[in-house]
Short mmCIF file of C-alpha atoms in Angstrom, two decimals:
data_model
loop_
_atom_site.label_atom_id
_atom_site.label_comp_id
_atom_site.label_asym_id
_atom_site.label_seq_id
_atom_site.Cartn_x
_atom_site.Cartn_y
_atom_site.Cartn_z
CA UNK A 1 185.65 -90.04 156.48
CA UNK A 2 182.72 -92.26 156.84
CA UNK A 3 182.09 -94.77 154.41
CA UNK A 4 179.39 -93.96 151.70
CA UNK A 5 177.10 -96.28 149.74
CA UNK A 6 176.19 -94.79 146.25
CA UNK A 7 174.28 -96.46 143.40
CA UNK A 8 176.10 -95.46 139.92
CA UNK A 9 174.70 -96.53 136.83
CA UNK A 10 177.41 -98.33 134.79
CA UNK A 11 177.15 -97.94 130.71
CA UNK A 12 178.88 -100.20 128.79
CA UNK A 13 178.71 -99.79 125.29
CA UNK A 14 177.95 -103.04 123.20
CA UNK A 15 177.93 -101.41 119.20
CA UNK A 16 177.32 -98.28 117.06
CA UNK A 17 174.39 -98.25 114.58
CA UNK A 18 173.60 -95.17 112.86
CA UNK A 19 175.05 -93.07 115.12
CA UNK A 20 173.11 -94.32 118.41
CA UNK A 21 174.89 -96.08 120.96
CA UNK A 22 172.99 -99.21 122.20
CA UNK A 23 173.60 -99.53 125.94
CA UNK A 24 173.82 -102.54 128.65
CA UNK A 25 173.04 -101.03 131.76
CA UNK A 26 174.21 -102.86 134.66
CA UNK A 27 172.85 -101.18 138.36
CA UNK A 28 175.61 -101.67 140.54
CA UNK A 29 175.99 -100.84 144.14
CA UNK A 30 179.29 -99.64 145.59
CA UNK A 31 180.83 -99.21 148.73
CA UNK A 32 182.91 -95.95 148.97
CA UNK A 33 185.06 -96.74 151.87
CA UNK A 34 187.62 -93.88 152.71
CA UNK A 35 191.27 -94.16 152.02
CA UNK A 36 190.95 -97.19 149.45
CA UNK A 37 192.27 -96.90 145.96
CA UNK A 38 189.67 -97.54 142.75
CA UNK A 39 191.10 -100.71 141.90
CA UNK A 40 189.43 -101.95 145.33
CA UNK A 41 185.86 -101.35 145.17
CA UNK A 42 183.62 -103.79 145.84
CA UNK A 43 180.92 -104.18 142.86
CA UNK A 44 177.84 -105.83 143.66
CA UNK A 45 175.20 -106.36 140.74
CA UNK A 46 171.78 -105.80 142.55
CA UNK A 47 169.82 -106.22 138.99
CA UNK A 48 169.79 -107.43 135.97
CA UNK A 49 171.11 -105.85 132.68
CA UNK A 50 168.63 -104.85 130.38
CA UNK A 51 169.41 -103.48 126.77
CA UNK A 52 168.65 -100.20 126.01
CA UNK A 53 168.84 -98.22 122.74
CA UNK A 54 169.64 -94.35 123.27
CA UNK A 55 169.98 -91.77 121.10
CA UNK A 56 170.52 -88.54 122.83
CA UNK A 57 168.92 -84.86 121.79
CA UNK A 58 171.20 -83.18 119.61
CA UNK A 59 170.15 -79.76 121.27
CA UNK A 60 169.08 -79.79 124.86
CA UNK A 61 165.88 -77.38 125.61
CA UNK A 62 166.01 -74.56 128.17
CA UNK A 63 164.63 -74.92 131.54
CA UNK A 64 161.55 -73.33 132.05
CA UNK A 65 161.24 -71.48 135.19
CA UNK A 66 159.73 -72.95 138.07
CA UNK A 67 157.11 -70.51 138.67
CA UNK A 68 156.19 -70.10 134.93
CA UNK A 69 154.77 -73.82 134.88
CA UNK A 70 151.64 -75.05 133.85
CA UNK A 71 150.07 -78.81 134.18
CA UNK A 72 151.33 -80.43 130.93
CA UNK A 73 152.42 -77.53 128.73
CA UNK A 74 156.39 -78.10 129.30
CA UNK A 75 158.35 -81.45 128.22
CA UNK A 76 160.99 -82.89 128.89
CA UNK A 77 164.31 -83.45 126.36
CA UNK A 78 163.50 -87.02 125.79
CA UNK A 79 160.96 -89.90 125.19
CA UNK A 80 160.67 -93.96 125.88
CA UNK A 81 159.31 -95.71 122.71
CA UNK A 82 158.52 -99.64 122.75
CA UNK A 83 157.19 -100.99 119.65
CA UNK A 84 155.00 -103.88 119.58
CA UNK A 85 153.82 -106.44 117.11
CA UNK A 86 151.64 -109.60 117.30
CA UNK A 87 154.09 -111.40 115.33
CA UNK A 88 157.49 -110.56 116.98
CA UNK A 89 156.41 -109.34 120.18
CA UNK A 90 158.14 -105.99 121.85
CA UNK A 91 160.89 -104.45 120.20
CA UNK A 92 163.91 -103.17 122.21
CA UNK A 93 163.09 -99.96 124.13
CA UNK A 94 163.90 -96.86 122.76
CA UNK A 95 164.99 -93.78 124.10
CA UNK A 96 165.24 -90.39 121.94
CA UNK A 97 164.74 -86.53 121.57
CA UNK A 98 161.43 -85.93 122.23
CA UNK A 99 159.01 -85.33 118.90
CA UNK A 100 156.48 -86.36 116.72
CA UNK A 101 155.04 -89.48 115.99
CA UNK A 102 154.49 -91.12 112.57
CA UNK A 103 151.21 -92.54 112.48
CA UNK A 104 149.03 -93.02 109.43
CA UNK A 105 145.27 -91.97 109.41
CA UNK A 106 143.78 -94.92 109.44
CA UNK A 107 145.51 -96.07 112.36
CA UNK A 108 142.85 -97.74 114.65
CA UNK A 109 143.79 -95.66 117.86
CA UNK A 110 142.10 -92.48 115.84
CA UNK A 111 138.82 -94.15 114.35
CA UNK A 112 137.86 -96.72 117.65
CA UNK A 113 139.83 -95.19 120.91
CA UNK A 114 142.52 -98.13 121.28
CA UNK A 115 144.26 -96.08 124.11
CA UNK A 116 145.05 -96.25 127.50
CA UNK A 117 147.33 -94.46 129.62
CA UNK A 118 148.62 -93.81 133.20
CA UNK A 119 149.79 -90.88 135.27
CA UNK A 120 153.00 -90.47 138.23
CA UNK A 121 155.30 -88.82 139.27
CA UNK A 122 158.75 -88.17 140.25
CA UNK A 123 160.27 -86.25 142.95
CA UNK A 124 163.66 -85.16 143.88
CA UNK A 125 164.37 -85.55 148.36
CA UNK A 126 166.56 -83.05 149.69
CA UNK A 127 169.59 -85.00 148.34
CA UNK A 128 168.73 -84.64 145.27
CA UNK A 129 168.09 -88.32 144.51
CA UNK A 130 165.12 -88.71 142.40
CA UNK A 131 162.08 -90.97 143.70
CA UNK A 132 159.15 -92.31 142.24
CA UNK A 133 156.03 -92.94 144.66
CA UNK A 134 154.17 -96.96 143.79
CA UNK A 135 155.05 -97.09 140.46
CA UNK A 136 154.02 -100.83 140.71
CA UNK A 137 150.82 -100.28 141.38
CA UNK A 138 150.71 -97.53 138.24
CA UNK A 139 152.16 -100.79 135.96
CA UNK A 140 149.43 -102.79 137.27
CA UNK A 141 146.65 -100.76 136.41
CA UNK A 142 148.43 -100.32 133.01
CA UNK A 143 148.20 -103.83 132.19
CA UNK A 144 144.38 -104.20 133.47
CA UNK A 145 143.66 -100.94 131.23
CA UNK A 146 145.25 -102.44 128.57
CA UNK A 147 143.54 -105.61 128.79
CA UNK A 148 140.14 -104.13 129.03
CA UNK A 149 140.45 -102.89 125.42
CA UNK A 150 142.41 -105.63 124.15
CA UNK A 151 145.75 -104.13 123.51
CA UNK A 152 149.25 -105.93 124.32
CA UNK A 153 150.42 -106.23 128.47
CA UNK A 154 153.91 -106.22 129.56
CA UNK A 155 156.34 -106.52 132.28
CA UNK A 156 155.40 -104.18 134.93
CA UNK A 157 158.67 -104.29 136.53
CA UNK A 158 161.05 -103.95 133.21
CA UNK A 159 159.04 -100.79 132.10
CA UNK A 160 159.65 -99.64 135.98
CA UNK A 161 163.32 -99.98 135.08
CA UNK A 162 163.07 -98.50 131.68
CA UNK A 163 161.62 -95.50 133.19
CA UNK A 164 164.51 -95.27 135.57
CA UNK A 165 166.91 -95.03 132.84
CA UNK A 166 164.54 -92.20 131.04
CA UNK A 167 164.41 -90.18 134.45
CA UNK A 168 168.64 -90.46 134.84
CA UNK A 169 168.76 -88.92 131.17
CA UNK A 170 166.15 -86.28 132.10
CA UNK A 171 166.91 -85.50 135.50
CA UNK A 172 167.99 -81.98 135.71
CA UNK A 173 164.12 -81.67 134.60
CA UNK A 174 162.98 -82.58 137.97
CA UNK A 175 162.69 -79.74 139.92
CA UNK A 176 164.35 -79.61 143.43
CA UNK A 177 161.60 -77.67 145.30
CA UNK A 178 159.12 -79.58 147.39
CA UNK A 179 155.19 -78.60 145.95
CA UNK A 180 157.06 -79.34 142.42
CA UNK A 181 157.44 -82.99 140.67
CA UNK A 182 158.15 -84.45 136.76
CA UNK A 183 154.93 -85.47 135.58
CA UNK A 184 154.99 -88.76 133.93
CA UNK A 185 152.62 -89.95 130.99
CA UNK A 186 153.07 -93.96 129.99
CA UNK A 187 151.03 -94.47 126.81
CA UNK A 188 149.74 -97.56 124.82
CA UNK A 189 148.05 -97.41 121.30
CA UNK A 190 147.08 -99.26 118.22
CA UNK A 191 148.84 -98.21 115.23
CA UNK A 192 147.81 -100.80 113.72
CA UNK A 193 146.31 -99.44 110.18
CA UNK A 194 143.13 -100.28 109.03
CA UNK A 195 139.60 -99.81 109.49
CA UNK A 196 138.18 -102.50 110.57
CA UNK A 197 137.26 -103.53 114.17
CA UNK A 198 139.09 -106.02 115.64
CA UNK A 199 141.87 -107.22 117.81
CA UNK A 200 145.18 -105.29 117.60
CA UNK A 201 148.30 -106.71 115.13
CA UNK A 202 150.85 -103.40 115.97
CA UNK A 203 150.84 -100.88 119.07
CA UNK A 204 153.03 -98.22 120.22
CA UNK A 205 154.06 -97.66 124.03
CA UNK A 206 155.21 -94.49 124.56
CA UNK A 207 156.26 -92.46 127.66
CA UNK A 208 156.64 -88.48 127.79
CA UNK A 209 157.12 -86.44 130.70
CA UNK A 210 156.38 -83.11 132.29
CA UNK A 211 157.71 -80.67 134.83
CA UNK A 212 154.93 -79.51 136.97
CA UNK A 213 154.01 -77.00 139.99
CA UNK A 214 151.99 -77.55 143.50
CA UNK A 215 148.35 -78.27 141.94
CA UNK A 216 147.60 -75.29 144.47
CA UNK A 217 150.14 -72.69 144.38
CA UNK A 218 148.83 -70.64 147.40
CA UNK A 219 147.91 -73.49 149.87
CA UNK A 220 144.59 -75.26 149.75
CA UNK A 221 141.98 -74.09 147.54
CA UNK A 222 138.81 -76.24 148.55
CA UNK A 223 136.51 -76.40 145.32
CA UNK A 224 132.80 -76.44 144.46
CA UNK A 225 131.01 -79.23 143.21
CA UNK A 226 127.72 -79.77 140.81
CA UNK A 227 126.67 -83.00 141.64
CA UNK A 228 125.78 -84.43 137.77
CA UNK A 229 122.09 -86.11 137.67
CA UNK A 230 121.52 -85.41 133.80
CA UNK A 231 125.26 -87.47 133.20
CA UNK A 232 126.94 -90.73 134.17
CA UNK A 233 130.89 -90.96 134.10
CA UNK A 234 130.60 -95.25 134.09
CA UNK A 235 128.16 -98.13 134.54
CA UNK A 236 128.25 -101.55 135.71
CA UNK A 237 130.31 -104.02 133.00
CA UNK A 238 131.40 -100.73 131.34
CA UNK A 239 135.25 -99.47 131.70
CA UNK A 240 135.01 -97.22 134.82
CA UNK A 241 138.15 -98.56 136.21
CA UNK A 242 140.30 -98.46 133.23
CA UNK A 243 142.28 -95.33 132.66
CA UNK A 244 141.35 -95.04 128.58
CA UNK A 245 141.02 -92.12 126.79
CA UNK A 246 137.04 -92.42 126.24
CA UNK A 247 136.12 -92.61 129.93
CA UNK A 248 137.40 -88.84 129.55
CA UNK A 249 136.27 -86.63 126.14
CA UNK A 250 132.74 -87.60 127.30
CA UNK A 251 133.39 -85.39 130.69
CA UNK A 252 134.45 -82.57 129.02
CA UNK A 253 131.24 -81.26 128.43
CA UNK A 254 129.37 -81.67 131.61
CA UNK A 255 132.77 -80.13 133.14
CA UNK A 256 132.21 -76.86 130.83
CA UNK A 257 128.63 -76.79 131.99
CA UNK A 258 129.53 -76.94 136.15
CA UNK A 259 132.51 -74.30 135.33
CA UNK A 260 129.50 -71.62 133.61
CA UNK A 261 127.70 -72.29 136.89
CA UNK A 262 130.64 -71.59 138.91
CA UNK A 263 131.75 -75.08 140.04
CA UNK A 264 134.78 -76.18 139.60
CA UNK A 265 134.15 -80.41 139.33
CA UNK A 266 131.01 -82.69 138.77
CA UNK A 267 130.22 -84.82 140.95
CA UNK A 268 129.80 -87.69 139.67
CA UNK A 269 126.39 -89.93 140.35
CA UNK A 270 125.34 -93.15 139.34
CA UNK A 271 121.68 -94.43 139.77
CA UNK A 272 118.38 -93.81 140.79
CA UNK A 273 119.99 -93.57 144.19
CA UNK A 274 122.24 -91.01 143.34
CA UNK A 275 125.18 -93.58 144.59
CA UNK A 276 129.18 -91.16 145.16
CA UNK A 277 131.27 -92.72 142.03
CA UNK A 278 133.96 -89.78 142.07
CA UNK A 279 134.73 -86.14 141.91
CA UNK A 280 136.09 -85.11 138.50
CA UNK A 281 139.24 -87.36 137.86
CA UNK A 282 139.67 -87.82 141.56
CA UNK A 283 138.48 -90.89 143.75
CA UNK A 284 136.17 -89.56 146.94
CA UNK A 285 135.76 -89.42 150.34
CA UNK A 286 133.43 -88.69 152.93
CA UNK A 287 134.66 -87.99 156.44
CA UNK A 288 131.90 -88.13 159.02
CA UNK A 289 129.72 -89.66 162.24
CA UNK A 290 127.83 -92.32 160.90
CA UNK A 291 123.49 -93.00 161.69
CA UNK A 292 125.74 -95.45 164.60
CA UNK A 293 127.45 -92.83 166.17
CA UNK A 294 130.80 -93.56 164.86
CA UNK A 295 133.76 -91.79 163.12
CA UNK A 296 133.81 -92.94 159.52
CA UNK A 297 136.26 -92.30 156.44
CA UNK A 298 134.24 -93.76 153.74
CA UNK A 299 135.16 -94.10 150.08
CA UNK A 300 132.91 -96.54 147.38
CA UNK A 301 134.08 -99.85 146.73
CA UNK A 302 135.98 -100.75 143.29
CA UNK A 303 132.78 -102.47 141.83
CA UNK A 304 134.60 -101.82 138.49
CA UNK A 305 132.58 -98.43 138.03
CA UNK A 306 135.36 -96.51 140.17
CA UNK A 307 138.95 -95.79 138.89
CA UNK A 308 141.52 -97.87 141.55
CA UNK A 309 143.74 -94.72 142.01
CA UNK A 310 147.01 -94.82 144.05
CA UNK A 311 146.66 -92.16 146.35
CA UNK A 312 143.08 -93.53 147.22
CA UNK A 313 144.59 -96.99 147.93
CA UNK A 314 147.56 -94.83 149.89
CA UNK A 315 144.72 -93.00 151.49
CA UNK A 316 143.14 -96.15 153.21
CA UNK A 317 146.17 -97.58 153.96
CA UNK A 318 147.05 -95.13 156.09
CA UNK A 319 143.68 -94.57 157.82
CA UNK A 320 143.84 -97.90 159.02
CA UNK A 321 147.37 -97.47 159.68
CA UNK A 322 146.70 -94.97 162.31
CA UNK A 323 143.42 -97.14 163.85
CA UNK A 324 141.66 -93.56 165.31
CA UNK A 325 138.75 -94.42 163.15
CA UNK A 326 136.47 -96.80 161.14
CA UNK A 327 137.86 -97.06 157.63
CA UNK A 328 135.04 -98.27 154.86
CA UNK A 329 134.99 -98.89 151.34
CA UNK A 330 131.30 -99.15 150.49
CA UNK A 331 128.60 -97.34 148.92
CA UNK A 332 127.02 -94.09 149.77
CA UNK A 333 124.23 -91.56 148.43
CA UNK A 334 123.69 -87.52 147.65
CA UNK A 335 120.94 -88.81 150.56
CA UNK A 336 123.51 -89.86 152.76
CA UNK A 337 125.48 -86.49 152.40
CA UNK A 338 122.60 -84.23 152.87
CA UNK A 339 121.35 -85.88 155.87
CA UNK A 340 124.35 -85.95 157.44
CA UNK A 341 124.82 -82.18 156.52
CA UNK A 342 121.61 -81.52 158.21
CA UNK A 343 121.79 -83.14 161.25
CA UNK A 344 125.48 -81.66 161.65
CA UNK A 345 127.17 -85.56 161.53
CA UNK A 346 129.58 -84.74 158.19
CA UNK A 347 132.89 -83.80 159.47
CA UNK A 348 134.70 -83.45 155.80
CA UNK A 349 134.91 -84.32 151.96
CA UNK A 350 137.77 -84.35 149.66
CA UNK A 351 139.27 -85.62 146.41
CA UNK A 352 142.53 -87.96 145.83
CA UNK A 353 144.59 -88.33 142.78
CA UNK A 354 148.14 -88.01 141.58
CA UNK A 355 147.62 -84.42 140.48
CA UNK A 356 146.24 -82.84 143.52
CA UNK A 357 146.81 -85.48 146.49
CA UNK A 358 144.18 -84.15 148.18
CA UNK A 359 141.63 -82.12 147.13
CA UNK A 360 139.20 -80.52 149.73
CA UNK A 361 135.26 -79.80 148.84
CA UNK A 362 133.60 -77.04 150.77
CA UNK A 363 130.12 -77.02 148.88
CA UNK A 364 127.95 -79.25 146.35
CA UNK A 365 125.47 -78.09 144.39
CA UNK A 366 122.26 -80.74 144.10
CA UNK A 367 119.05 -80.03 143.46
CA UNK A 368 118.91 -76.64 143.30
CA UNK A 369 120.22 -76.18 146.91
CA UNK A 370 123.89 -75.78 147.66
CA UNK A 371 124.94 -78.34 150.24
CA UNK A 372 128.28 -76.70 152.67
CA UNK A 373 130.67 -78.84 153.41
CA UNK A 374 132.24 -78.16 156.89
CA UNK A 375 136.48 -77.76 156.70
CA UNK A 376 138.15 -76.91 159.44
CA UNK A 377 135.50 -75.92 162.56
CA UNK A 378 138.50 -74.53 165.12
CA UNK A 379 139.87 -72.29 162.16
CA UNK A 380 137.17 -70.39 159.93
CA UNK A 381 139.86 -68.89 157.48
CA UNK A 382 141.12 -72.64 156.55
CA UNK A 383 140.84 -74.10 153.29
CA UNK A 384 141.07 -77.67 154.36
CA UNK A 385 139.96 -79.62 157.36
CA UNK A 386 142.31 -81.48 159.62
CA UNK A 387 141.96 -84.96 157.91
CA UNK A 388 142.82 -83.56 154.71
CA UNK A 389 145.66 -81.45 155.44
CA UNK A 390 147.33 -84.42 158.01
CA UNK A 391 146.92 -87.04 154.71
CA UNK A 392 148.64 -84.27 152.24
CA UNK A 393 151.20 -83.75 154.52
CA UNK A 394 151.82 -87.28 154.94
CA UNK A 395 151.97 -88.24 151.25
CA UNK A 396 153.87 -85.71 150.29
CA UNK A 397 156.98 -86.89 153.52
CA UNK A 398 156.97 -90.07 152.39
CA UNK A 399 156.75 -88.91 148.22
CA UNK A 400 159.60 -86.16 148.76
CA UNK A 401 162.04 -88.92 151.02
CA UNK A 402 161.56 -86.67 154.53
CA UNK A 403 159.53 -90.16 156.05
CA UNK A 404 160.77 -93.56 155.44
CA UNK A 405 158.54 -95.67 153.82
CA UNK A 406 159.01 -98.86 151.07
CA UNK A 407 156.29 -96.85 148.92
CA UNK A 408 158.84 -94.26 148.40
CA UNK A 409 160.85 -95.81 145.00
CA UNK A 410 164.35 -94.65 144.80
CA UNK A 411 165.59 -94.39 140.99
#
C-alpha cells in the first residue's frame, strides 16, 4: 500500500476546571508509510500550539436536512468566544454550546452601533476534508472594519487557526454536497456598559456558524434591479468599505420599496453622475465593448465608498489571469450603461459576494424606463451569460478542492 500523508489534530490535555477541559493543540503532520508499526511514525510539528478552552454541548442538535435549509436560520452545535479588555488585553479563546449572550442594556454596541462583522465559508472536497476559501483576506478586512469604528484588532492568522479548531468540532455540520457550504459569521462588539460616547474599555468577539444551500437552488436566477436615485448606500470619508452593522439597517428600506415594485436589489448610485457603487450587498460588474472598441470587465475602484469583497478581488484576479480581455477598476455611470445598451456595446452585468458568487442582472429599472441587460445571446432560455457562468464555475473548483489553487485553505 502506498504511503499516505494525513494531518491529525493531536489534543493533549493540560488541566480540568469546572468540568471543561483546556486543550494544547499541536497540528502535526504524519507520514503513514505501509507495514511500519506506531511506535515509528515520523511527527513533524508544522505549527505552533495554541491554547484553547473547550467545553463541549452536552446534547448535540439534529441535522437539518439538506434541502430544508434556509440562509441563516440553522446553527451549528457550537460557538468561538474571545473576550477583550483594554486593561488585560484578549482572554483565552473559548469554545462552547452554542447560546445566548449576557449583555446588559446599556452596553454601547445597542445605543451607538459598535459592531462589525465578516462573512465565509467552508466547504467539504470530495474527500471530505473541509476547506475554507481566503480566509486571510476575510481577517484583514476584519481588522480595517474594526479599526474604522474604533474597536480592538487582532491576529488575523491566530483567529484563522481558532476557527479551524471550531470547524473540526462542528464538522459533520458541513454538508458534503457541492451547491452547499457552513456559513461562517465572525463578530466584534462593545460590551462595554455605559452611555457615553467614547472609545471602547470591553468587547466581545464572537463567531457562529450556519449550514447553508446553493443561493440558487434551480440554476441561475438573473435578478432585476431599481437603480436608487432618492438613496445613497455610502459617501466619500464615510464607512462604505467597512462591513458594520449601520452600512446595512439603512438599506432595508429602500430594499422593501424595489421588492413592491418587483425588483429584487437596488442599485446602488452615488452622485449627480449617477456613478455604479454596488448591487445590494454585492460588488458590480459591467461586461462590455468600450466607446474604444475594446472588450472591458469593469468594476469601480475601492475609493473607500465600495465594500473590498473577496470574490470581487477573486473576480479580477482571474480576469487578468486569463489575459482575453481588458480588466479595469474605475468608475462608471447609469449614462455609461444606457448608452452602451443602446448602441448594442454591453455584453453583461452581474453581482459578486460570498453568498451568491455570482449574481447575473438581466434588467435595471432607471428613470422610469427599464434598461435589458443582454445574458447569454447564442442561448435565449439562459439565465446567465458566458462570463458569469465560466467565473461561478471557476470559484466554486477551486472553493470545493476539484482545481488546485493556494486560495483554496485546507483546515
Amino acid at each position: 500500500m502506498s504511503a499516505e500523508k494525513w494531518s491529525v489534530l493531536f489534543h493533549s490535555t493540560s488541566g480540568y476546571r469546572r468540568n471543561a477541559v483546556s486543550f494544547t493543540y499541536l497540528l502535526l503532520t504524519i507520514d503513514f508509510a505501509s507495514h511500519i508499526s506506531l511506535n515509528l511514525f515520523i511527527l513533524r510539528i508544522v505549527k505552533k500550539h495554541t491554547k484553547l478552552k473547550i467545553y463541549p454541548a452536552t446534547t448535540l442538535k439534529q441535522l437539518t436536512p439538506h434541502k430544508d435549509l434556509i440562509f441563516g436560520r440553522t446553527f451549528t452545535d457550537h460557538m468561538l468566544t474571545i473576550e477583550w479588555s483594554s486593561d488585560s488585553g484578549w482572554a483565552d479563546p473559548v469554545i462552547k454550546e452554542y447560546g445566548t449572550l449576557s449583555i446588559e442594556p446599556s452596553a454601547s454596541v445597542f445605543h451607538y452601533s459598535f459592531e462589525c462583522f465578516e462573512g465565509l465559508k467552508a466547504y467539504k472536497d470530495k474527500s471530505g476534508r473541509t476547506r475554507l476559501f481566503r480566509p486571510d483576506m476575510n481577517m484583514k478586512r476584519f481588522n480595517n472594519s474594526a479599526k474604522r469604528i474604533a474597536l480592538p484588532t487582532f491576529d488575523g492568522n491566530e483567529l484563522i487557526e481558532c476557527l479551524k479548531s471550531l470547524l473540526r468540532l462542528d464538522s459533520h455540520w458541513i454538508p458534503n454536497e457541492r451547491g452547499y457550504s457552513l456559513y461562517i459569521r465572525p463578530t466584534l462588539i462593545s460590551t462595554q456598559n455605559t452611555l457615553g460616547v467614547g472609545p471602547v474599555s470591553q468587547a466581545l468577539l464572537f463567531i457562529i456558524c450556519s449550514p447553508v444551500g446553493p443561493y440558487y437552488k434551480t440554476g441561475f436566477n438573473a435578478v432585476r434591479l431599481y437603480a436608487t436615485t432618492e438613496n445613497v448606500r455610502a459617501w466619500p470619508g464615510g464607512t462604505g468599505d467597512a462591513k458594520i452593522g449601520g452600512n446595512y439597517a439603512p438599506c432595508v428600506r429602500p430594499q422593501v420599496l424595489a421588492a413592491e415594485k418587483g425588483y429584487q436589489q437596488n442599485l446602488w448610485l452615488f452622485g449627480e453622475k449617477h456613478e455604479i457603487t454596488e448591487v445590494g450587498t454585492m460588488n458590480c460588474f459591467m461586461f462590455w465593448k468600450n466607446e474604444d472598441g475594446e472588450t472591458e470587465l469593469v468594476t469601480p475602484p475601492l475609493d473607500g465608498s465600495i465594500l473590498p469583497g473577496v470574490v470581487r478581488d477573486s473576480v479580477l484576479s482571474l480576469t487578468k489571469s486569463w489575459n482575453e480581455f481588458k480588466v479595469s477598476e474605475r468608475k462608471f455611470c447609469m449614462s455609461d450603461i444606457v448608452k452602451a445598451s443602446e448602441q448594442g456595446r454591453l455584453l453583461e452585468m452581474f453581482g459578486t459576494g460570498t453568498a451568491c458568487i455570482v449574481s447575473p442582472i438581466k434588467e435595471i429599472y432607471y428613470k422610469g424606463q427599464d434598461i435589458n441587460i443582454p445574458l447569454d445571446a447564442n442561448d435565449p432560455s439562459s439565465n446567465a451569460g458566458p462570463l458569469a457562468k465560466r467565473l461561478a464555475d471557476e470559484l466554486m473548483g477551486i472553493q470545493y478542492g476539484e482545481i488546485p489553487h493556494e486560495w483554496s485553505v485546507i483546515v
